[in-house]
PDB file of C-alpha atoms and ligand atoms in Angstrom:
ATOM      1  CA  MET A   1      -0.824 -29.420 -21.367  1.00  0.00           C
ATOM      2  CA  LYS A   2       3.021 -29.282 -21.360  1.00  0.00           C
ATOM      3  CA  ILE A   3       4.786 -29.393 -17.891  1.00  0.00           C
ATOM      4  CA  ASP A   4       6.902 -26.433 -17.793  1.00  0.00           C
ATOM      5  CA  ARG A   5       9.601 -25.517 -15.272  1.00  0.00           C
ATOM      6  CA  ARG A   6       7.356 -23.772 -12.786  1.00  0.00           C
ATOM      7  CA  GLN A   7       5.132 -26.775 -12.699  1.00  0.00           C
ATOM      8  CA  PHE A   8       8.140 -29.041 -12.086  1.00  0.00           C
ATOM      9  CA  ILE A   9       9.384 -26.881  -9.093  1.00  0.00           C
ATOM     10  CA  ALA A  10       5.854 -26.789  -7.729  1.00  0.00           C
ATOM     11  CA  ALA A  11       5.591 -30.589  -7.867  1.00  0.00           C
ATOM     12  CA  SER A  12       8.964 -31.157  -6.400  1.00  0.00           C
ATOM     13  CA  SER A  13       8.411 -28.394  -3.615  1.00  0.00           C
ATOM     14  CA  ALA A  14       5.391 -30.151  -2.558  1.00  0.00           C
ATOM     15  CA  ALA A  15       7.896 -32.902  -0.942  1.00  0.00           C
ATOM     16  CA  PHE A  16       9.177 -30.294   1.297  1.00  0.00           C
ATOM     17  CA  ALA A  17       5.959 -29.809   3.079  1.00  0.00           C
ATOM     18  CA  ILE A  18       5.803 -33.443   4.241  1.00  0.00           C
ATOM     19  CA  SER A  19       9.591 -33.266   5.137  1.00  0.00           C
ATOM     20  CA  PRO A  20      10.488 -34.689   8.627  1.00  0.00           C
ATOM     21  CA  LEU A  21      10.832 -30.836   9.727  1.00  0.00           C
ATOM     22  CA  ALA A  22       7.140 -30.344   8.720  1.00  0.00           C
ATOM     23  CA  ARG A  23       6.004 -33.216  10.437  1.00  0.00           C
ATOM     24  CA  ALA A  24       7.823 -32.284  13.602  1.00  0.00           C
ATOM     25  CA  ILE A  25       6.218 -28.963  13.832  1.00  0.00           C
ATOM     26  CA  GLY A  26       2.743 -30.499  13.173  1.00  0.00           C
ATOM     27  CA  ALA A  27       2.368 -28.974   9.577  1.00  0.00           C
ATOM     28  CA  GLN A  28      -0.349 -30.456   7.468  1.00  0.00           C
ATOM     29  CA  ALA A  29      -0.392 -30.833   3.627  1.00  0.00           C
ATOM     30  CA  PRO A  30       0.878 -27.720   1.668  1.00  0.00           C
ATOM     31  CA  ALA A  31      -1.091 -25.040   3.260  1.00  0.00           C
ATOM     32  CA  ALA A  32      -3.052 -22.555   1.148  1.00  0.00           C
ATOM     33  CA  PRO A  33      -2.515 -19.611   3.014  1.00  0.00           C
ATOM     34  CA  ALA A  34      -5.392 -17.075   3.113  1.00  0.00           C
ATOM     35  CA  ALA A  35      -4.544 -14.532   0.389  1.00  0.00           C
ATOM     36  CA  PRO A  36      -6.051 -13.531  -2.832  1.00  0.00           C
ATOM     37  CA  ALA A  37      -5.032 -15.427  -5.832  1.00  0.00           C
ATOM     38  CA  ALA A  38      -2.782 -12.686  -7.111  1.00  0.00           C
ATOM     39  CA  GLN A  39      -0.683 -13.057  -3.978  1.00  0.00           C
ATOM     40  CA  THR A  40      -0.178 -16.806  -4.300  1.00  0.00           C
ATOM     41  CA  PRO A  41       1.638 -17.085  -7.685  1.00  0.00           C
ATOM     42  CA  PRO A  42       3.383 -20.177  -8.918  1.00  0.00           C
ATOM     43  CA  PRO A  43       6.808 -20.550  -7.588  1.00  0.00           C
ATOM     44  CA  ALA A  44       9.750 -19.131  -9.698  1.00  0.00           C
ATOM     45  CA  ALA A  45      13.240 -20.688  -9.656  1.00  0.00           C
ATOM     46  CA  PRO A  46      14.685 -20.047  -5.963  1.00  0.00           C
ATOM     47  CA  LYS A  47      17.316 -17.101  -6.007  1.00  0.00           C
ATOM     48  CA  PHE A  48      19.589 -15.951  -3.377  1.00  0.00           C
ATOM     49  CA  GLU A  49      21.124 -12.428  -4.013  1.00  0.00           C
ATOM     50  CA  ASP A  50      23.656 -10.399  -1.976  1.00  0.00           C
ATOM     51  CA  VAL A  51      22.662  -6.804  -1.417  1.00  0.00           C
ATOM     52  CA  ARG A  52      25.264  -5.138   0.503  1.00  0.00           C
ATOM     53  CA  ARG A  53      27.297  -5.669   3.567  1.00  0.00           C
ATOM     54  CA  ASN A  54      26.037  -9.092   4.643  1.00  0.00           C
ATOM     55  CA  VAL A  55      22.502  -8.244   3.918  1.00  0.00           C
ATOM     56  CA  GLY A  56      20.699 -10.266   1.059  1.00  0.00           C
ATOM     57  CA  LEU A  57      17.420 -11.415  -0.375  1.00  0.00           C
ATOM     58  CA  PHE A  58      15.727 -14.521  -1.454  1.00  0.00           C
ATOM     59  CA  THR A  59      12.940 -14.634  -4.048  1.00  0.00           C
ATOM     60  CA  MET A  60      10.880 -17.673  -4.957  1.00  0.00           C
ATOM     61  CA  ARG A  61       7.194 -17.193  -4.373  1.00  0.00           C
ATOM     62  CA  GLY A  62       5.362 -14.472  -2.671  1.00  0.00           C
ATOM     63  CA  GLY A  63       6.952 -11.351  -0.820  1.00  0.00           C
ATOM     64  CA  THR A  64      10.775 -10.910  -1.147  1.00  0.00           C
ATOM     65  CA  ILE A  65      12.502 -12.566   2.002  1.00  0.00           C
ATOM     66  CA  GLY A  66      15.449 -10.347   3.365  1.00  0.00           C
ATOM     67  CA  TRP A  67      18.312 -11.807   5.407  1.00  0.00           C
ATOM     68  CA  LEU A  68      21.299 -10.592   7.489  1.00  0.00           C
ATOM     69  CA  VAL A  69      24.194 -13.362   7.833  1.00  0.00           C
ATOM     70  CA  ASN A  70      27.202 -12.031   9.759  1.00  0.00           C
ATOM     71  CA  ARG A  71      29.636 -13.470  12.270  1.00  0.00           C
ATOM     72  CA  GLY A  72      27.411 -12.557  14.995  1.00  0.00           C
ATOM     73  CA  ALA A  73      23.893 -13.173  13.956  1.00  0.00           C
ATOM     74  CA  VAL A  74      21.317 -14.662  11.465  1.00  0.00           C
ATOM     75  CA  LEU A  75      18.213 -12.567  10.815  1.00  0.00           C
ATOM     76  CA  VAL A  76      15.260 -13.289   8.290  1.00  0.00           C
ATOM     77  CA  VAL A  77      12.544 -10.654   7.131  1.00  0.00           C
ATOM     78  CA  ASP A  78       9.299 -12.176   6.041  1.00  0.00           C
ATOM     79  CA  THR A  79       8.663 -16.079   5.374  1.00  0.00           C
ATOM     80  CA  GLN A  80       6.852 -16.455   2.029  1.00  0.00           C
ATOM     81  CA  PHE A  81       5.084 -19.841   1.965  1.00  0.00           C
ATOM     82  CA  PRO A  82       5.903 -23.288   3.576  1.00  0.00           C
ATOM     83  CA  ASP A  83       7.519 -24.634   0.398  1.00  0.00           C
ATOM     84  CA  SER A  84       9.700 -21.752  -0.334  1.00  0.00           C
ATOM     85  CA  ALA A  85      10.517 -20.958   3.345  1.00  0.00           C
ATOM     86  CA  LYS A  86      12.077 -24.512   3.516  1.00  0.00           C
ATOM     87  CA  VAL A  87      14.281 -23.867   0.561  1.00  0.00           C
ATOM     88  CA  CYS A  88      15.163 -20.249   1.946  1.00  0.00           C
ATOM     89  CA  LEU A  89      15.936 -21.826   5.392  1.00  0.00           C
ATOM     90  CA  ASP A  90      18.167 -24.600   3.891  1.00  0.00           C
ATOM     91  CA  GLY A  91      20.237 -22.099   1.841  1.00  0.00           C
ATOM     92  CA  LEU A  92      20.573 -19.805   4.946  1.00  0.00           C
ATOM     93  CA  LYS A  93      21.879 -22.679   7.087  1.00  0.00           C
ATOM     94  CA  GLN A  94      24.681 -23.161   4.512  1.00  0.00           C
ATOM     95  CA  LYS A  95      25.505 -19.552   4.484  1.00  0.00           C
ATOM     96  CA  ALA A  96      25.491 -19.299   8.338  1.00  0.00           C
ATOM     97  CA  ALA A  97      27.273 -22.629   8.868  1.00  0.00           C
ATOM     98  CA  ASN A  98      24.277 -24.050  10.613  1.00  0.00           C
ATOM     99  CA  ARG A  99      24.082 -21.425  13.197  1.00  0.00           C
ATOM    100  CA  GLN A 100      20.508 -20.955  14.579  1.00  0.00           C
ATOM    101  CA  VAL A 101      18.222 -18.096  13.211  1.00  0.00           C
ATOM    102  CA  ASP A 102      18.279 -15.343  15.941  1.00  0.00           C
ATOM    103  CA  LEU A 103      15.286 -13.362  14.731  1.00  0.00           C
ATOM    104  CA  ILE A 104      12.553 -13.393  12.211  1.00  0.00           C
ATOM    105  CA  PHE A 105      10.642 -10.248  11.265  1.00  0.00           C
ATOM    106  CA  ASN A 106       7.138 -10.051   9.761  1.00  0.00           C
ATOM    107  CA  THR A 107       6.865  -6.934   7.897  1.00  0.00           C
ATOM    108  CA  HIS A 108       3.178  -7.374   8.064  1.00  0.00           C
ATOM    109  CA  HIS A 109       0.527 -10.125   8.286  1.00  0.00           C
ATOM    110  CA  HIS A 110      -0.299 -11.098   4.566  1.00  0.00           C
ATOM    111  CA  GLY A 111      -0.056 -14.691   3.792  1.00  0.00           C
ATOM    112  CA  ASP A 112       2.561 -14.291   1.253  1.00  0.00           C
ATOM    113  CA  HIS A 113       4.887 -12.901   3.989  1.00  0.00           C
ATOM    114  CA  THR A 114       4.014 -14.995   6.923  1.00  0.00           C
ATOM    115  CA  GLY A 115       2.802 -18.229   5.339  1.00  0.00           C
ATOM    116  CA  GLY A 116       6.209 -19.804   6.096  1.00  0.00           C
ATOM    117  CA  ASN A 117       6.352 -18.523   9.688  1.00  0.00           C
ATOM    118  CA  ALA A 118       5.892 -22.202  11.210  1.00  0.00           C
ATOM    119  CA  ILE A 119       8.925 -23.568   9.082  1.00  0.00           C
ATOM    120  CA  PHE A 120      11.300 -20.753  10.132  1.00  0.00           C
ATOM    121  CA  ARG A 121       9.950 -20.427  13.745  1.00  0.00           C
ATOM    122  CA  ALA A 122      10.695 -24.164  14.406  1.00  0.00           C
ATOM    123  CA  GLU A 123      14.479 -23.280  13.984  1.00  0.00           C
ATOM    124  CA  ALA A 124      14.644 -19.598  15.357  1.00  0.00           C
ATOM    125  CA  LYS A 125      14.838 -18.040  18.654  1.00  0.00           C
ATOM    126  CA  ARG A 126      12.209 -15.199  18.226  1.00  0.00           C
ATOM    127  CA  LEU A 127       9.636 -14.001  15.825  1.00  0.00           C
ATOM    128  CA  ILE A 128       8.753 -10.200  15.996  1.00  0.00           C
ATOM    129  CA  ALA A 129       6.256  -8.015  14.271  1.00  0.00           C
ATOM    130  CA  GLN A 130       4.378  -4.647  14.603  1.00  0.00           C
ATOM    131  CA  ALA A 131       1.825  -4.749  17.471  1.00  0.00           C
ATOM    132  CA  ARG A 132      -1.133  -4.905  15.132  1.00  0.00           C
ATOM    133  CA  VAL A 133       0.150  -8.025  13.268  1.00  0.00           C
ATOM    134  CA  PRO A 134      -1.125 -10.738  15.614  1.00  0.00           C
ATOM    135  CA  ASP A 135      -4.672  -9.409  15.616  1.00  0.00           C
ATOM    136  CA  LEU A 136      -4.538  -9.210  11.853  1.00  0.00           C
ATOM    137  CA  LEU A 137      -3.344 -12.741  11.262  1.00  0.00           C
ATOM    138  CA  ARG A 138      -6.135 -13.928  13.864  1.00  0.00           C
ATOM    139  CA  GLN A 139      -8.642 -11.976  11.806  1.00  0.00           C
ATOM    140  CA  VAL A 140      -7.428 -13.519   8.412  1.00  0.00           C
ATOM    141  CA  ALA A 141      -7.579 -16.996  10.210  1.00  0.00           C
ATOM    142  CA  ALA A 142     -10.998 -16.559  11.409  1.00  0.00           C
ATOM    143  CA  THR A 143     -12.280 -16.513   7.899  1.00  0.00           C
ATOM    144  CA  ALA A 144      -9.979 -19.076   6.336  1.00  0.00           C
ATOM    145  CA  ALA A 145     -11.125 -22.532   5.280  1.00  0.00           C
ATOM    146  CA  ALA A 146     -11.624 -24.971   8.131  1.00  0.00           C
ATOM    147  CA  ASN A 147      -8.593 -27.196   7.346  1.00  0.00           C
ATOM    148  CA  THR A 148      -6.147 -24.195   7.201  1.00  0.00           C
ATOM    149  CA  PRO A 149      -3.365 -24.554   9.790  1.00  0.00           C
ATOM    150  CA  ALA A 150      -3.586 -21.921  12.626  1.00  0.00           C
ATOM    151  CA  PRO A 151      -1.268 -19.084  11.931  1.00  0.00           C
ATOM    152  CA  THR A 152       2.089 -18.872  13.687  1.00  0.00           C
ATOM    153  CA  LEU A 153       1.856 -15.659  15.644  1.00  0.00           C
ATOM    154  CA  PRO A 154       4.946 -13.296  16.628  1.00  0.00           C
ATOM    155  CA  ASP A 155       6.002 -13.933  20.274  1.00  0.00           C
ATOM    156  CA  ALA A 156       7.210 -10.386  20.631  1.00  0.00           C
ATOM    157  CA  THR A 157       5.835  -7.102  19.207  1.00  0.00           C
ATOM    158  CA  PHE A 158       6.765  -3.378  19.079  1.00  0.00           C
ATOM    159  CA  ASP A 159       4.529  -0.308  18.538  1.00  0.00           C
ATOM    160  CA  GLN A 160       6.727   2.559  17.042  1.00  0.00           C
ATOM    161  CA  THR A 161      10.393   1.544  16.935  1.00  0.00           C
ATOM    162  CA  TRP A 162      12.452  -1.400  17.890  1.00  0.00           C
ATOM    163  CA  SER A 163      16.346  -1.603  17.616  1.00  0.00           C
ATOM    164  CA  GLN A 164      18.882  -3.975  18.305  1.00  0.00           C
ATOM    165  CA  ASP A 165      22.573  -4.911  17.391  1.00  0.00           C
ATOM    166  CA  PHE A 166      23.281  -8.023  15.481  1.00  0.00           C
ATOM    167  CA  GLY A 167      26.851  -8.724  15.162  1.00  0.00           C
ATOM    168  CA  ASP A 168      28.364  -5.747  13.681  1.00  0.00           C
ATOM    169  CA  GLU A 169      25.112  -4.430  12.050  1.00  0.00           C
ATOM    170  CA  LYS A 170      22.291  -2.231  13.801  1.00  0.00           C
ATOM    171  CA  VAL A 171      18.892  -3.352  12.846  1.00  0.00           C
ATOM    172  CA  THR A 172      16.058  -0.810  13.487  1.00  0.00           C
ATOM    173  CA  ALA A 173      12.379  -1.727  12.692  1.00  0.00           C
ATOM    174  CA  ARG A 174       9.837   1.237  12.339  1.00  0.00           C
ATOM    175  CA  TYR A 175       6.254   1.553  12.226  1.00  0.00           C
ATOM    176  CA  ASP A 176       5.052   4.930  10.503  1.00  0.00           C
ATOM    177  CA  GLY A 177       1.272   4.704  10.790  1.00  0.00           C
ATOM    178  CA  PRO A 178      -1.047   3.027   8.211  1.00  0.00           C
ATOM    179  CA  GLY A 179       0.048   2.221   4.686  1.00  0.00           C
ATOM    180  CA  HIS A 180      -0.490  -1.061   2.798  1.00  0.00           C
ATOM    181  CA  THR A 181      -2.289  -2.408   5.896  1.00  0.00           C
ATOM    182  CA  GLY A 182      -2.568  -0.964   9.462  1.00  0.00           C
ATOM    183  CA  GLY A 183       0.516  -2.716  10.685  1.00  0.00           C
ATOM    184  CA  ASP A 184       3.462  -2.283   8.272  1.00  0.00           C
ATOM    185  CA  SER A 185       6.968  -1.927   9.395  1.00  0.00           C
ATOM    186  CA  MET A 186      10.169  -1.387   7.548  1.00  0.00           C
ATOM    187  CA  ILE A 187      13.335  -2.995   8.644  1.00  0.00           C
ATOM    188  CA  HIS A 188      16.431  -0.888   8.258  1.00  0.00           C
ATOM    189  CA  PHE A 189      19.958  -2.391   8.393  1.00  0.00           C
ATOM    190  CA  GLU A 190      21.669   0.970   9.331  1.00  0.00           C
ATOM    191  CA  ARG A 191      25.346   0.143   8.694  1.00  0.00           C
ATOM    192  CA  ALA A 192      24.669  -1.448   5.317  1.00  0.00           C
ATOM    193  CA  HIS A 193      22.227   1.323   4.218  1.00  0.00           C
ATOM    194  CA  VAL A 194      19.739  -1.195   3.119  1.00  0.00           C
ATOM    195  CA  VAL A 195      15.942  -1.252   4.038  1.00  0.00           C
ATOM    196  CA  HIS A 196      13.498  -3.920   3.691  1.00  0.00           C
ATOM    197  CA  MET A 197      10.199  -2.088   2.944  1.00  0.00           C
ATOM    198  CA  GLY A 198       7.881  -5.123   2.929  1.00  0.00           C
ATOM    199  CA  ASP A 199       4.737  -4.459   0.747  1.00  0.00           C
ATOM    200  CA  LEU A 200       5.173  -0.685   1.465  1.00  0.00           C
ATOM    201  CA  LEU A 201       7.094  -0.788  -1.735  1.00  0.00           C
ATOM    202  CA  PHE A 202       5.896  -2.254  -5.069  1.00  0.00           C
ATOM    203  CA  HIS A 203       8.231  -1.735  -7.807  1.00  0.00           C
ATOM    204  CA  GLU A 204       6.274  -0.778 -11.078  1.00  0.00           C
ATOM    205  CA  ARG A 205       3.261  -2.883  -9.981  1.00  0.00           C
ATOM    206  CA  HIS A 206      -0.212  -1.670  -8.940  1.00  0.00           C
ATOM    207  CA  PRO A 207      -0.198  -2.542  -5.153  1.00  0.00           C
ATOM    208  CA  ARG A 208      -2.660  -4.141  -2.751  1.00  0.00           C
ATOM    209  CA  VAL A 209      -4.366  -1.470  -0.555  1.00  0.00           C
ATOM    210  CA  ASP A 210      -5.815  -3.638   2.342  1.00  0.00           C
ATOM    211  CA  ARG A 211      -8.540  -1.224   3.785  1.00  0.00           C
ATOM    212  CA  PRO A 212     -10.227  -3.816   5.806  1.00  0.00           C
ATOM    213  CA  ALA A 213      -6.796  -4.360   7.578  1.00  0.00           C
ATOM    214  CA  GLY A 214      -6.401  -0.445   8.096  1.00  0.00           C
ATOM    215  CA  ALA A 215      -4.604   0.658   4.870  1.00  0.00           C
ATOM    216  CA  SER A 216      -4.296   4.333   4.051  1.00  0.00           C
ATOM    217  CA  ILE A 217      -3.196   5.631   0.690  1.00  0.00           C
ATOM    218  CA  GLN A 218      -2.699   9.174   2.048  1.00  0.00           C
ATOM    219  CA  ASN A 219      -0.479   8.031   4.828  1.00  0.00           C
ATOM    220  CA  TRP A 220       1.519   5.627   2.605  1.00  0.00           C
ATOM    221  CA  LEU A 221       2.305   8.430   0.330  1.00  0.00           C
ATOM    222  CA  LYS A 222       3.762  10.267   3.468  1.00  0.00           C
ATOM    223  CA  ILE A 223       5.573   7.223   4.642  1.00  0.00           C
ATOM    224  CA  LEU A 224       7.448   6.936   1.260  1.00  0.00           C
ATOM    225  CA  GLU A 225       8.222  10.700   1.374  1.00  0.00           C
ATOM    226  CA  ARG A 226       9.503  10.599   4.907  1.00  0.00           C
ATOM    227  CA  THR A 227      11.623   7.540   4.431  1.00  0.00           C
ATOM    228  CA  THR A 228      13.292   8.797   1.556  1.00  0.00           C
ATOM    229  CA  LYS A 229      14.221  11.982   3.375  1.00  0.00           C
ATOM    230  CA  ASP A 230      15.230  10.127   6.603  1.00  0.00           C
ATOM    231  CA  LEU A 231      17.588   7.627   5.113  1.00  0.00           C
ATOM    232  CA  PRO A 232      20.945   7.975   3.400  1.00  0.00           C
ATOM    233  CA  ALA A 233      20.985   8.985  -0.201  1.00  0.00           C
ATOM    234  CA  ASP A 234      22.712   5.643  -1.149  1.00  0.00           C
ATOM    235  CA  THR A 235      20.037   3.404   0.569  1.00  0.00           C
ATOM    236  CA  ILE A 236      19.019   0.321  -1.389  1.00  0.00           C
ATOM    237  CA  TYR A 237      15.363  -0.347  -1.007  1.00  0.00           C
ATOM    238  CA  ILE A 238      14.025  -3.756  -0.985  1.00  0.00           C
ATOM    239  CA  ALA A 239      10.564  -3.977  -2.284  1.00  0.00           C
ATOM    240  CA  GLY A 240       7.912  -6.679  -1.325  1.00  0.00           C
ATOM    241  CA  HIS A 241       7.092  -7.205  -5.052  1.00  0.00           C
ATOM    242  CA  ALA A 242       8.302  -6.065  -8.502  1.00  0.00           C
ATOM    243  CA  LYS A 243       6.946  -6.009 -11.925  1.00  0.00           C
ATOM    244  CA  GLU A 244       7.937  -9.334 -13.789  1.00  0.00           C
ATOM    245  CA  GLY A 245      11.564  -8.976 -15.091  1.00  0.00           C
ATOM    246  CA  LEU A 246      12.398  -5.980 -12.791  1.00  0.00           C
ATOM    247  CA  PRO A 247      14.569  -6.134  -9.715  1.00  0.00           C
ATOM    248  CA  VAL A 248      13.059  -6.072  -6.164  1.00  0.00           C
ATOM    249  CA  THR A 249      15.834  -3.695  -5.069  1.00  0.00           C
ATOM    250  CA  VAL A 250      15.605  -0.008  -6.100  1.00  0.00           C
ATOM    251  CA  ASP A 251      16.974   3.275  -5.112  1.00  0.00           C
ATOM    252  CA  ARG A 252      15.601   6.506  -3.750  1.00  0.00           C
ATOM    253  CA  LYS A 253      14.364   7.735  -7.229  1.00  0.00           C
ATOM    254  CA  ALA A 254      12.039   4.746  -7.619  1.00  0.00           C
ATOM    255  CA  VAL A 255      10.469   5.031  -4.186  1.00  0.00           C
ATOM    256  CA  LEU A 256       9.852   8.585  -5.029  1.00  0.00           C
ATOM    257  CA  ARG A 257       8.260   7.367  -8.146  1.00  0.00           C
ATOM    258  CA  PHE A 258       6.001   5.238  -6.210  1.00  0.00           C
ATOM    259  CA  ARG A 259       5.025   8.136  -4.084  1.00  0.00           C
ATOM    260  CA  ASP A 260       4.130  10.025  -7.273  1.00  0.00           C
ATOM    261  CA  TYR A 261       1.853   7.203  -8.289  1.00  0.00           C
ATOM    262  CA  PHE A 262      -0.084   7.439  -5.238  1.00  0.00           C
ATOM    263  CA  ASP A 263      -0.123  11.352  -5.764  1.00  0.00           C
ATOM    264  CA  ALA A 264      -1.622  10.717  -9.187  1.00  0.00           C
ATOM    265  CA  VAL A 265      -4.127   8.303  -7.882  1.00  0.00           C
ATOM    266  CA  LEU A 266      -5.402  10.633  -5.248  1.00  0.00           C
ATOM    267  CA  THR A 267      -5.487  13.631  -7.556  1.00  0.00           C
ATOM    268  CA  LEU A 268      -7.609  11.596 -10.163  1.00  0.00           C
ATOM    269  CA  THR A 269      -9.911  10.275  -7.342  1.00  0.00           C
ATOM    270  CA  ARG A 270     -10.480  13.758  -5.817  1.00  0.00           C
ATOM    271  CA  LYS A 271     -11.384  15.084  -9.249  1.00  0.00           C
ATOM    272  CA  GLY A 272     -13.613  12.188  -9.979  1.00  0.00           C
ATOM    273  CA  ILE A 273     -15.427  12.635  -6.652  1.00  0.00           C
ATOM    274  CA  ALA A 274     -15.805  16.472  -7.189  1.00  0.00           C
ATOM    275  CA  ALA A 275     -17.298  15.634 -10.607  1.00  0.00           C
ATOM    276  CA  GLY A 276     -19.695  13.297  -9.239  1.00  0.00           C
ATOM    277  CA  GLN A 277     -18.142  10.070 -10.903  1.00  0.00           C
ATOM    278  CA  THR A 278     -19.197   6.798  -9.108  1.00  0.00           C
ATOM    279  CA  LYS A 279     -16.847   4.365  -7.670  1.00  0.00           C
ATOM    280  CA  ASP A 280     -17.482   1.993 -10.458  1.00  0.00           C
ATOM    281  CA  ALA A 281     -16.915   4.697 -12.965  1.00  0.00           C
ATOM    282  CA  LEU A 282     -13.733   5.759 -11.452  1.00  0.00           C
ATOM    283  CA  SER A 283     -12.488   2.129 -11.176  1.00  0.00           C
ATOM    284  CA  ALA A 284     -13.107   1.524 -14.802  1.00  0.00           C
ATOM    285  CA  THR A 285     -10.345   4.245 -15.712  1.00  0.00           C
ATOM    286  CA  ALA A 286      -7.960   2.306 -18.097  1.00  0.00           C
ATOM    287  CA  THR A 287      -4.630   3.845 -17.243  1.00  0.00           C
ATOM    288  CA  LEU A 288      -2.981   6.271 -14.962  1.00  0.00           C
ATOM    289  CA  PRO A 289      -1.070   9.021 -17.002  1.00  0.00           C
ATOM    290  CA  GLY A 290       2.732   8.569 -16.404  1.00  0.00           C
ATOM    291  CA  PHE A 291       2.330   5.183 -15.029  1.00  0.00           C
ATOM    292  CA  GLU A 292       1.218   3.151 -17.903  1.00  0.00           C
ATOM    293  CA  SER A 293       4.071   0.769 -17.562  1.00  0.00           C
ATOM    294  CA  TYR A 294       2.825  -0.508 -14.151  1.00  0.00           C
ATOM    295  CA  GLN A 295       2.024  -4.115 -14.164  1.00  0.00           C
ATOM    296  CA  GLY A 296      -1.564  -5.142 -13.132  1.00  0.00           C
ATOM    297  CA  GLY A 297      -3.250  -8.503 -13.157  1.00  0.00           C
ATOM    298  CA  GLY A 298      -5.204 -10.855 -10.835  1.00  0.00           C
ATOM    299  CA  ALA A 299      -6.501  -8.975  -7.824  1.00  0.00           C
ATOM    300  CA  LEU A 300      -3.975  -6.191  -8.150  1.00  0.00           C
ATOM    301  CA  THR A 301      -5.262  -3.671 -10.724  1.00  0.00           C
ATOM    302  CA  LEU A 302      -5.308   0.111 -11.134  1.00  0.00           C
ATOM    303  CA  GLY A 303      -9.064  -0.366 -10.603  1.00  0.00           C
ATOM    304  CA  GLY A 304      -8.699  -1.933  -7.244  1.00  0.00           C
ATOM    305  CA  VAL A 305      -6.348   0.981  -6.148  1.00  0.00           C
ATOM    306  CA  LEU A 306      -8.817   3.556  -7.421  1.00  0.00           C
ATOM    307  CA  ALA A 307     -11.698   1.945  -5.692  1.00  0.00           C
ATOM    308  CA  ALA A 308      -9.673   1.872  -2.310  1.00  0.00           C
ATOM    309  CA  ALA A 309      -8.718   5.524  -3.038  1.00  0.00           C
ATOM    310  CA  PHE A 310     -12.496   6.357  -3.576  1.00  0.00           C
ATOM    311  CA  ASP A 311     -13.632   4.666  -0.286  1.00  0.00           C
ATOM    312  CA  GLU A 312     -10.711   6.401   1.661  1.00  0.00           C
ATOM    313  CA  LEU A 313     -11.532   9.948   0.368  1.00  0.00           C
ATOM    314  CA  SER A 314     -15.253   9.345   0.631  1.00  0.00           C
ATOM    315  CA  ALA A 315     -15.150   8.104   4.310  1.00  0.00           C
ATOM    316  CA  ARG A 316     -15.147  11.324   6.426  1.00  0.00           C
TER     317      ARG A 316
HETATM  318 ZN1   ZN B   1       1.097  -7.514   1.502  1.00  0.00          ZN
END
């Protein structure tokens, strides 16, 4: 089999896992974070992008990393995996003239958003997340393979909202009830009009609905609705994941389209249940009218979302 660019990067990034930094923090060989196969894709070429007013993003492997680098502070939202976290941290050090990272946020507990926590935590002042995230990280760790390193937990949490000034930016984190998991927060850069949605936002992709971790499609739909009402019209939304070839930054219209997707999922599921359809029959639905362009694959499929919707609407 021909060695393509992705495999080359995978091979070269393995070197990061045994870097002096990784050794210093007790990291073992390249960790296999506990997450379904669909959430641990091969790395793409690392990419830094400016979004607006000192807020930017980094993509390589797993959930989109957001960052803020201004004169007063360095902030990171989510940490991907150990190898890509190292690449991101090195790039941010250059942008920030080697200043220490003031704060790391985890938008939620999934491995493709927290797998690089140890790499960032070793060089940051604080790691914060919503109050349910530590328990959810521990739950995943309890079922992980024996040689998996213990998760790096947040050292501070918040329940509903959290806010602080960082340089000339005001950052507010908000928990709006269960969505993609039971502990998702969105991180709003209020002066930049940019919000990192974590996995509350998938751009043109079938999402993961993590019911064992407390997800709720019905409330997720409301979160999307409320957020677009509450935030300024020109807000740029950073998605956790996007369809291959599409950007991870979108506008309000795309967020409302994702709300409409859930509306269509719930409508179809309610009809199916009312007609006596089984969960298996419902999950076998080939396409969702109006959303045929959504990317599926691996563990993230329309069938998976419909099965979660069936369970949610049947559980009363
Ligand atoms: Zn997730």
